[in-house]
C-alpha cells in the first residue's frame, strides 16, 4: 500500500440493477458511524464539467472510442477537482462507479482492448486506485427483470440500458475478469440476496476491513 493521502477511496460497482443505488446510503452510514467525513460522489460526473460530459455520455450515440475518451476526460476532472482534494483532507470518498466500469463496459461490453484502457488509466490516475471496491454481482436475467420494474415506475432509462442482454453478459464477464486479476481489492456481494442480508454482510465486512486497515501505516489519521 502506498502512502499518498490520508483519506480512504472506496468504489462501488456492478451491472445496472445489481443493487448499488439501494445499498449506497447504508454503506455511507457505516463509514460515517466509523468516524469518517464521507464525500459521496459518482461517475461519470462529480464536478460541473464532468456532469456535462455525463449528459453527453448517457444521451448521445457515440463511437466506442469517443465514449471511452469522454469517460476518462470526466474522470480526470473528477479526480483532480474533487476526489484527490478530498482524499488529501483525510475524507472517505465513496464513489458510485470508477475505472472498473470502463474495463467492464467499454472493455467487456464494447470490446475495446484492455491495454488501451490501461494506458489511459495510467496516464490519468498514475498509481491512484481504490483502496477497496464493493462489487454487487447479479445475473443478467435478474438485472433485466429489476430494470424493467424500475422503468415501469420511473421511466429513467439511459442509453446503456437499451443494450442487449449479450452486452450485459460481456460487461459482467469484464467485472469478473477484473476481480480475478486484482482479488485483494474487491469484496463481492451477491446482489440477489435480500436487503437485510446484504446489510449484515456489509457491516461485518467493513468493520473487519477497517480494523485491519487502521492497524497498517497506510492510514495515520485514523490509526
Ligand atoms: P447511471 O445512471 O449512473 O447508472 P447506474 O445507476 O447503473 O450506475 O449511468 C452510468 C452508466 O455509465 C452506466 O450504465 C455504466 C456507464 N459507465 C461506463 O460505461 N463506463 C464508465 O467508465 C462509467 C463510470 C460508467
PDB file of N, CA, C and O and ligand atoms in Angstrom, residues 12-18 20-21 24 42-45 54 57-58 67-68 70-72 75 95-107 110 147 150 156-161 167-168 171 175, ligand 1:
ATOM      1  N   UNK A  12     -17.909   1.550  -5.635  1.00  0.00           N
ATOM      2  CA  UNK A  12     -18.996   0.569  -5.655  1.00  0.00           C
ATOM      3  C   UNK A  12     -19.307   0.279  -7.122  1.00  0.00           C
ATOM      4  O   UNK A  12     -19.454   1.202  -7.925  1.00  0.00           O
ATOM      5  N   UNK A  13     -19.376  -1.016  -7.462  1.00  0.00           N
ATOM      6  CA  UNK A  13     -19.526  -1.402  -8.869  1.00  0.00           C
ATOM      7  C   UNK A  13     -20.580  -2.498  -9.047  1.00  0.00           C
ATOM      8  O   UNK A  13     -20.923  -3.191  -8.094  1.00  0.00           O
ATOM      9  N   UNK A  14     -21.021  -2.664 -10.277  1.00  0.00           N
ATOM     10  CA  UNK A  14     -21.957  -3.737 -10.615  1.00  0.00           C
ATOM     11  C   UNK A  14     -22.711  -3.380 -11.876  1.00  0.00           C
ATOM     12  O   UNK A  14     -22.742  -2.212 -12.267  1.00  0.00           O
ATOM     13  N   UNK A  15     -23.332  -4.397 -12.525  1.00  0.00           N
ATOM     14  CA  UNK A  15     -24.125  -4.076 -13.714  1.00  0.00           C
ATOM     15  C   UNK A  15     -25.382  -3.320 -13.267  1.00  0.00           C
ATOM     16  O   UNK A  15     -25.772  -3.390 -12.099  1.00  0.00           O
ATOM     17  N   UNK A  16     -25.986  -2.605 -14.205  1.00  0.00           N
ATOM     18  CA  UNK A  16     -27.179  -1.815 -13.913  1.00  0.00           C
ATOM     19  C   UNK A  16     -28.232  -2.737 -13.274  1.00  0.00           C
ATOM     20  O   UNK A  16     -28.502  -3.807 -13.803  1.00  0.00           O
ATOM     21  N   UNK A  17     -28.767  -2.304 -12.148  1.00  0.00           N
ATOM     22  CA  UNK A  17     -29.813  -3.103 -11.489  1.00  0.00           C
ATOM     23  C   UNK A  17     -29.277  -4.071 -10.440  1.00  0.00           C
ATOM     24  O   UNK A  17     -30.046  -4.772  -9.791  1.00  0.00           O
ATOM     25  N   UNK A  18     -27.952  -4.103 -10.228  1.00  0.00           N
ATOM     26  CA  UNK A  18     -27.382  -5.079  -9.284  1.00  0.00           C
ATOM     27  C   UNK A  18     -27.564  -4.670  -7.820  1.00  0.00           C
ATOM     28  O   UNK A  18     -27.387  -5.496  -6.926  1.00  0.00           O
ATOM     29  N   UNK A  20     -26.489  -1.313  -6.425  1.00  0.00           N
ATOM     30  CA  UNK A  20     -25.618  -0.242  -5.921  1.00  0.00           C
ATOM     31  C   UNK A  20     -26.424   0.882  -5.276  1.00  0.00           C
ATOM     32  O   UNK A  20     -26.147   1.280  -4.157  1.00  0.00           O
ATOM     33  N   UNK A  21     -27.392   1.388  -6.030  1.00  0.00           N
ATOM     34  CA  UNK A  21     -28.134   2.572  -5.551  1.00  0.00           C
ATOM     35  C   UNK A  21     -28.897   2.260  -4.274  1.00  0.00           C
ATOM     36  O   UNK A  21     -29.011   3.112  -3.393  1.00  0.00           O
ATOM     37  N   UNK A  24     -26.007   2.087  -1.403  1.00  0.00           N
ATOM     38  CA  UNK A  24     -25.069   3.194  -1.157  1.00  0.00           C
ATOM     39  C   UNK A  24     -25.364   3.976   0.136  1.00  0.00           C
ATOM     40  O   UNK A  24     -24.439   4.264   0.888  1.00  0.00           O
ATOM     41  N   UNK A  42     -20.149  10.195  -7.802  1.00  0.00           N
ATOM     42  CA  UNK A  42     -20.437   9.146  -8.788  1.00  0.00           C
ATOM     43  C   UNK A  42     -19.742   9.445 -10.100  1.00  0.00           C
ATOM     44  O   UNK A  42     -19.345  10.588 -10.377  1.00  0.00           O
ATOM     45  N   UNK A  43     -19.616   8.387 -10.916  1.00  0.00           N
ATOM     46  CA  UNK A  43     -19.068   8.560 -12.275  1.00  0.00           C
ATOM     47  C   UNK A  43     -20.025   7.954 -13.301  1.00  0.00           C
ATOM     48  O   UNK A  43     -20.677   6.956 -13.000  1.00  0.00           O
ATOM     49  N   UNK A  44     -20.073   8.454 -14.537  1.00  0.00           N
ATOM     50  CA  UNK A  44     -19.435   9.711 -14.902  1.00  0.00           C
ATOM     51  C   UNK A  44     -20.133  10.876 -14.190  1.00  0.00           C
ATOM     52  O   UNK A  44     -21.339  10.855 -14.023  1.00  0.00           O
ATOM     53  N   UNK A  45     -19.331  11.872 -13.780  1.00  0.00           N
ATOM     54  CA  UNK A  45     -19.889  13.043 -13.121  1.00  0.00           C
ATOM     55  C   UNK A  45     -19.024  13.480 -11.959  1.00  0.00           C
ATOM     56  O   UNK A  45     -17.842  13.187 -11.903  1.00  0.00           O
ATOM     57  N   UNK A  54     -21.271  13.772 -18.589  1.00  0.00           N
ATOM     58  CA  UNK A  54     -22.207  12.687 -18.261  1.00  0.00           C
ATOM     59  C   UNK A  54     -23.462  12.766 -19.145  1.00  0.00           C
ATOM     60  O   UNK A  54     -23.919  11.758 -19.668  1.00  0.00           O
ATOM     61  N   UNK A  57     -22.590  11.501 -22.461  1.00  0.00           N
ATOM     62  CA  UNK A  57     -22.333  10.060 -22.427  1.00  0.00           C
ATOM     63  C   UNK A  57     -23.610   9.229 -22.301  1.00  0.00           C
ATOM     64  O   UNK A  57     -23.711   8.142 -22.852  1.00  0.00           O
ATOM     65  N   UNK A  58     -24.578   9.737 -21.544  1.00  0.00           N
ATOM     66  CA  UNK A  58     -25.784   8.936 -21.320  1.00  0.00           C
ATOM     67  C   UNK A  58     -26.851   9.148 -22.390  1.00  0.00           C
ATOM     68  O   UNK A  58     -27.778   8.369 -22.495  1.00  0.00           O
ATOM     69  N   UNK A  67     -16.569   7.317 -26.556  1.00  0.00           N
ATOM     70  CA  UNK A  67     -17.178   7.045 -25.248  1.00  0.00           C
ATOM     71  C   UNK A  67     -16.088   6.824 -24.189  1.00  0.00           C
ATOM     72  O   UNK A  67     -16.122   7.409 -23.102  1.00  0.00           O
ATOM     73  N   UNK A  68     -15.093   6.014 -24.536  1.00  0.00           N
ATOM     74  CA  UNK A  68     -14.004   5.732 -23.588  1.00  0.00           C
ATOM     75  C   UNK A  68     -13.229   7.004 -23.246  1.00  0.00           C
ATOM     76  O   UNK A  68     -12.943   7.286 -22.074  1.00  0.00           O
ATOM     77  N   UNK A  70     -14.212  10.103 -23.414  1.00  0.00           N
ATOM     78  CA  UNK A  70     -15.017  11.038 -22.597  1.00  0.00           C
ATOM     79  C   UNK A  70     -15.147  10.542 -21.159  1.00  0.00           C
ATOM     80  O   UNK A  70     -15.182  11.348 -20.228  1.00  0.00           O
ATOM     81  N   UNK A  71     -15.226   9.222 -20.982  1.00  0.00           N
ATOM     82  CA  UNK A  71     -15.262   8.677 -19.611  1.00  0.00           C
ATOM     83  C   UNK A  71     -13.996   9.102 -18.870  1.00  0.00           C
ATOM     84  O   UNK A  71     -14.051   9.523 -17.716  1.00  0.00           O
ATOM     85  N   UNK A  72     -12.846   8.994 -19.544  1.00  0.00           N
ATOM     86  CA  UNK A  72     -11.596   9.354 -18.873  1.00  0.00           C
ATOM     87  C   UNK A  72     -11.418  10.869 -18.771  1.00  0.00           C
ATOM     88  O   UNK A  72     -10.789  11.346 -17.822  1.00  0.00           O
ATOM     89  N   UNK A  75     -13.387  11.592 -15.802  1.00  0.00           N
ATOM     90  CA  UNK A  75     -12.664  11.045 -14.633  1.00  0.00           C
ATOM     91  C   UNK A  75     -11.506  11.941 -14.231  1.00  0.00           C
ATOM     92  O   UNK A  75     -11.251  12.148 -13.038  1.00  0.00           O
ATOM     93  N   UNK A  95     -17.413   6.391  -4.016  1.00  0.00           N
ATOM     94  CA  UNK A  95     -17.710   6.706  -5.418  1.00  0.00           C
ATOM     95  C   UNK A  95     -18.513   5.594  -6.094  1.00  0.00           C
ATOM     96  O   UNK A  95     -18.087   4.440  -6.133  1.00  0.00           O
ATOM     97  N   UNK A  96     -19.689   5.974  -6.607  1.00  0.00           N
ATOM     98  CA  UNK A  96     -20.560   5.066  -7.342  1.00  0.00           C
ATOM     99  C   UNK A  96     -19.982   4.930  -8.759  1.00  0.00           C
ATOM    100  O   UNK A  96     -20.133   5.844  -9.565  1.00  0.00           O
ATOM    101  N   UNK A  97     -19.297   3.848  -9.022  1.00  0.00           N
ATOM    102  CA  UNK A  97     -18.579   3.535 -10.270  1.00  0.00           C
ATOM    103  C   UNK A  97     -17.269   4.308 -10.372  1.00  0.00           C
ATOM    104  O   UNK A  97     -17.161   5.458  -9.975  1.00  0.00           O
ATOM    105  N   UNK A  98     -16.274   3.647 -10.964  1.00  0.00           N
ATOM    106  CA  UNK A  98     -14.990   4.284 -11.276  1.00  0.00           C
ATOM    107  C   UNK A  98     -14.381   3.477 -12.436  1.00  0.00           C
ATOM    108  O   UNK A  98     -15.122   2.946 -13.263  1.00  0.00           O
ATOM    109  N   UNK A  99     -13.056   3.363 -12.481  1.00  0.00           N
ATOM    110  CA  UNK A  99     -12.404   2.802 -13.669  1.00  0.00           C
ATOM    111  C   UNK A  99     -12.768   1.337 -13.957  1.00  0.00           C
ATOM    112  O   UNK A  99     -12.725   0.910 -15.110  1.00  0.00           O
ATOM    113  N   UNK A 100     -13.145   0.579 -12.927  1.00  0.00           N
ATOM    114  CA  UNK A 100     -13.582  -0.800 -13.212  1.00  0.00           C
ATOM    115  C   UNK A 100     -14.770  -0.800 -14.166  1.00  0.00           C
ATOM    116  O   UNK A 100     -14.931  -1.720 -14.968  1.00  0.00           O
ATOM    117  N   UNK A 101     -15.617   0.246 -14.093  1.00  0.00           N
ATOM    118  CA  UNK A 101     -16.745   0.345 -15.039  1.00  0.00           C
ATOM    119  C   UNK A 101     -16.237   0.507 -16.470  1.00  0.00           C
ATOM    120  O   UNK A 101     -16.856   0.000 -17.411  1.00  0.00           O
ATOM    121  N   UNK A 102     -15.121   1.222 -16.649  1.00  0.00           N
ATOM    122  CA  UNK A 102     -14.591   1.386 -18.011  1.00  0.00           C
ATOM    123  C   UNK A 102     -14.083   0.044 -18.548  1.00  0.00           C
ATOM    124  O   UNK A 102     -14.277  -0.278 -19.724  1.00  0.00           O
ATOM    125  N   UNK A 103     -13.414  -0.731 -17.674  1.00  0.00           N
ATOM    126  CA  UNK A 103     -12.965  -2.065 -18.111  1.00  0.00           C
ATOM    127  C   UNK A 103     -14.171  -2.951 -18.438  1.00  0.00           C
ATOM    128  O   UNK A 103     -14.146  -3.701 -19.410  1.00  0.00           O
ATOM    129  N   UNK A 104     -15.225  -2.861 -17.603  1.00  0.00           N
ATOM    130  CA  UNK A 104     -16.377  -3.741 -17.804  1.00  0.00           C
ATOM    131  C   UNK A 104     -17.215  -3.306 -19.018  1.00  0.00           C
ATOM    132  O   UNK A 104     -17.524  -4.127 -19.890  1.00  0.00           O
ATOM    133  N   UNK A 105     -17.557  -2.004 -19.098  1.00  0.00           N
ATOM    134  CA  UNK A 105     -18.490  -1.544 -20.146  1.00  0.00           C
ATOM    135  C   UNK A 105     -17.772  -1.280 -21.478  1.00  0.00           C
ATOM    136  O   UNK A 105     -18.202  -1.755 -22.520  1.00  0.00           O
ATOM    137  N   UNK A 106     -16.691  -0.466 -21.425  1.00  0.00           N
ATOM    138  CA  UNK A 106     -16.020  -0.149 -22.700  1.00  0.00           C
ATOM    139  C   UNK A 106     -15.127  -1.321 -23.130  1.00  0.00           C
ATOM    140  O   UNK A 106     -14.999  -1.595 -24.315  1.00  0.00           O
ATOM    141  N   UNK A 107     -14.507  -2.005 -22.143  1.00  0.00           N
ATOM    142  CA  UNK A 107     -13.662  -3.155 -22.466  1.00  0.00           C
ATOM    143  C   UNK A 107     -14.517  -4.374 -22.789  1.00  0.00           C
ATOM    144  O   UNK A 107     -14.616  -4.816 -23.928  1.00  0.00           O
ATOM    145  N   UNK A 110     -18.087  -3.139 -24.974  1.00  0.00           N
ATOM    146  CA  UNK A 110     -17.857  -2.609 -26.337  1.00  0.00           C
ATOM    147  C   UNK A 110     -16.698  -3.283 -27.049  1.00  0.00           C
ATOM    148  O   UNK A 110     -16.451  -3.003 -28.232  1.00  0.00           O
ATOM    149  N   UNK A 147     -34.690  -4.051 -13.766  1.00  0.00           N
ATOM    150  CA  UNK A 147     -34.690  -2.783 -14.505  1.00  0.00           C
ATOM    151  C   UNK A 147     -36.026  -2.534 -15.180  1.00  0.00           C
ATOM    152  O   UNK A 147     -36.497  -1.405 -15.253  1.00  0.00           O
ATOM    153  N   UNK A 150     -38.249  -1.165 -12.521  1.00  0.00           N
ATOM    154  CA  UNK A 150     -37.864   0.203 -12.167  1.00  0.00           C
ATOM    155  C   UNK A 150     -38.303   1.186 -13.256  1.00  0.00           C
ATOM    156  O   UNK A 150     -38.797   2.264 -12.968  1.00  0.00           O
ATOM    157  N   UNK A 156     -36.649   5.954 -16.252  1.00  0.00           N
ATOM    158  CA  UNK A 156     -35.382   6.690 -16.186  1.00  0.00           C
ATOM    159  C   UNK A 156     -34.301   5.992 -17.022  1.00  0.00           C
ATOM    160  O   UNK A 156     -33.141   5.961 -16.655  1.00  0.00           O
ATOM    161  N   UNK A 157     -34.725   5.427 -18.152  1.00  0.00           N
ATOM    162  CA  UNK A 157     -33.759   4.696 -18.977  1.00  0.00           C
ATOM    163  C   UNK A 157     -32.713   5.614 -19.596  1.00  0.00           C
ATOM    164  O   UNK A 157     -33.022   6.717 -20.023  1.00  0.00           O
ATOM    165  N   UNK A 158     -31.432   5.150 -19.627  1.00  0.00           N
ATOM    166  CA  UNK A 158     -30.426   5.883 -20.384  1.00  0.00           C
ATOM    167  C   UNK A 158     -29.927   4.992 -21.523  1.00  0.00           C
ATOM    168  O   UNK A 158     -30.379   3.856 -21.683  1.00  0.00           O
ATOM    169  N   UNK A 159     -28.990   5.540 -22.284  1.00  0.00           N
ATOM    170  CA  UNK A 159     -28.503   4.855 -23.481  1.00  0.00           C
ATOM    171  C   UNK A 159     -27.966   3.450 -23.181  1.00  0.00           C
ATOM    172  O   UNK A 159     -28.176   2.521 -23.957  1.00  0.00           O
ATOM    173  N   UNK A 160     -27.270   3.286 -22.049  1.00  0.00           N
ATOM    174  CA  UNK A 160     -26.676   1.981 -21.743  1.00  0.00           C
ATOM    175  C   UNK A 160     -27.755   0.932 -21.468  1.00  0.00           C
ATOM    176  O   UNK A 160     -27.589  -0.236 -21.753  1.00  0.00           O
ATOM    177  N   UNK A 161     -28.858   1.389 -20.906  1.00  0.00           N
ATOM    178  CA  UNK A 161     -29.896   0.430 -20.525  1.00  0.00           C
ATOM    179  C   UNK A 161     -30.635  -0.143 -21.731  1.00  0.00           C
ATOM    180  O   UNK A 161     -31.397  -1.096 -21.600  1.00  0.00           O
ATOM    181  N   UNK A 167     -24.722  -7.814 -24.386  1.00  0.00           N
ATOM    182  CA  UNK A 167     -23.835  -6.722 -23.954  1.00  0.00           C
ATOM    183  C   UNK A 167     -23.606  -6.834 -22.444  1.00  0.00           C
ATOM    184  O   UNK A 167     -22.466  -6.811 -21.969  1.00  0.00           O
ATOM    185  N   UNK A 168     -24.688  -7.027 -21.687  1.00  0.00           N
ATOM    186  CA  UNK A 168     -24.542  -7.069 -20.220  1.00  0.00           C
ATOM    187  C   UNK A 168     -23.835  -8.329 -19.755  1.00  0.00           C
ATOM    188  O   UNK A 168     -23.145  -8.312 -18.730  1.00  0.00           O
ATOM    189  N   UNK A 171     -20.329  -7.342 -20.086  1.00  0.00           N
ATOM    190  CA  UNK A 171     -19.971  -6.389 -19.020  1.00  0.00           C
ATOM    191  C   UNK A 171     -19.710  -7.158 -17.727  1.00  0.00           C
ATOM    192  O   UNK A 171     -18.697  -6.959 -17.051  1.00  0.00           O
ATOM    193  N   UNK A 175     -16.222  -7.530 -15.443  1.00  0.00           N
ATOM    194  CA  UNK A 175     -16.013  -7.349 -13.994  1.00  0.00           C
ATOM    195  C   UNK A 175     -15.353  -8.581 -13.385  1.00  0.00           C
ATOM    196  O   UNK A 175     -14.416  -8.467 -12.588  1.00  0.00           O
TER     197      UNK A 175
HETATM  198  P1  LIG B   1     -26.077   5.581 -14.160  1.00  0.00           P
HETATM  199  O1  LIG B   1     -27.446   6.116 -14.437  1.00  0.00           O
HETATM  200  O2  LIG B   1     -25.284   6.244 -13.093  1.00  0.00           O
HETATM  201  O3  LIG B   1     -26.206   4.026 -13.958  1.00  0.00           O
HETATM  202  P2  LIG B   1     -26.179   3.174 -12.643  1.00  0.00           P
HETATM  203  O4  LIG B   1     -27.265   3.713 -11.756  1.00  0.00           O
HETATM  204  O5  LIG B   1     -26.440   1.785 -13.130  1.00  0.00           O
HETATM  205  O6  LIG B   1     -24.798   3.344 -12.091  1.00  0.00           O
HETATM  206  O7  LIG B   1     -25.304   5.582 -15.538  1.00  0.00           O
HETATM  207  C1  LIG B   1     -23.992   5.351 -15.641  1.00  0.00           C
HETATM  208  C2  LIG B   1     -23.783   4.481 -16.854  1.00  0.00           C
HETATM  209  O8  LIG B   1     -22.477   4.741 -17.363  1.00  0.00           O
HETATM  210  C3  LIG B   1     -23.857   3.001 -16.526  1.00  0.00           C
HETATM  211  O9  LIG B   1     -24.735   2.339 -17.423  1.00  0.00           O
HETATM  212  C4  LIG B   1     -22.461   2.495 -16.771  1.00  0.00           C
HETATM  213  C5  LIG B   1     -21.830   3.535 -17.652  1.00  0.00           C
HETATM  214  N1  LIG B   1     -20.364   3.711 -17.441  1.00  0.00           N
HETATM  215  C6  LIG B   1     -19.490   3.240 -18.389  1.00  0.00           C
HETATM  216  O10 LIG B   1     -19.923   2.657 -19.397  1.00  0.00           O
HETATM  217  N2  LIG B   1     -18.135   3.413 -18.216  1.00  0.00           N
HETATM  218  C7  LIG B   1     -17.623   4.056 -17.126  1.00  0.00           C
HETATM  219  O11 LIG B   1     -16.379   4.209 -17.001  1.00  0.00           O
HETATM  220  C8  LIG B   1     -18.549   4.557 -16.147  1.00  0.00           C
HETATM  221  C9  LIG B   1     -18.017   5.278 -14.933  1.00  0.00           C
HETATM  222  C10 LIG B   1     -19.905   4.360 -16.337  1.00  0.00           C
END
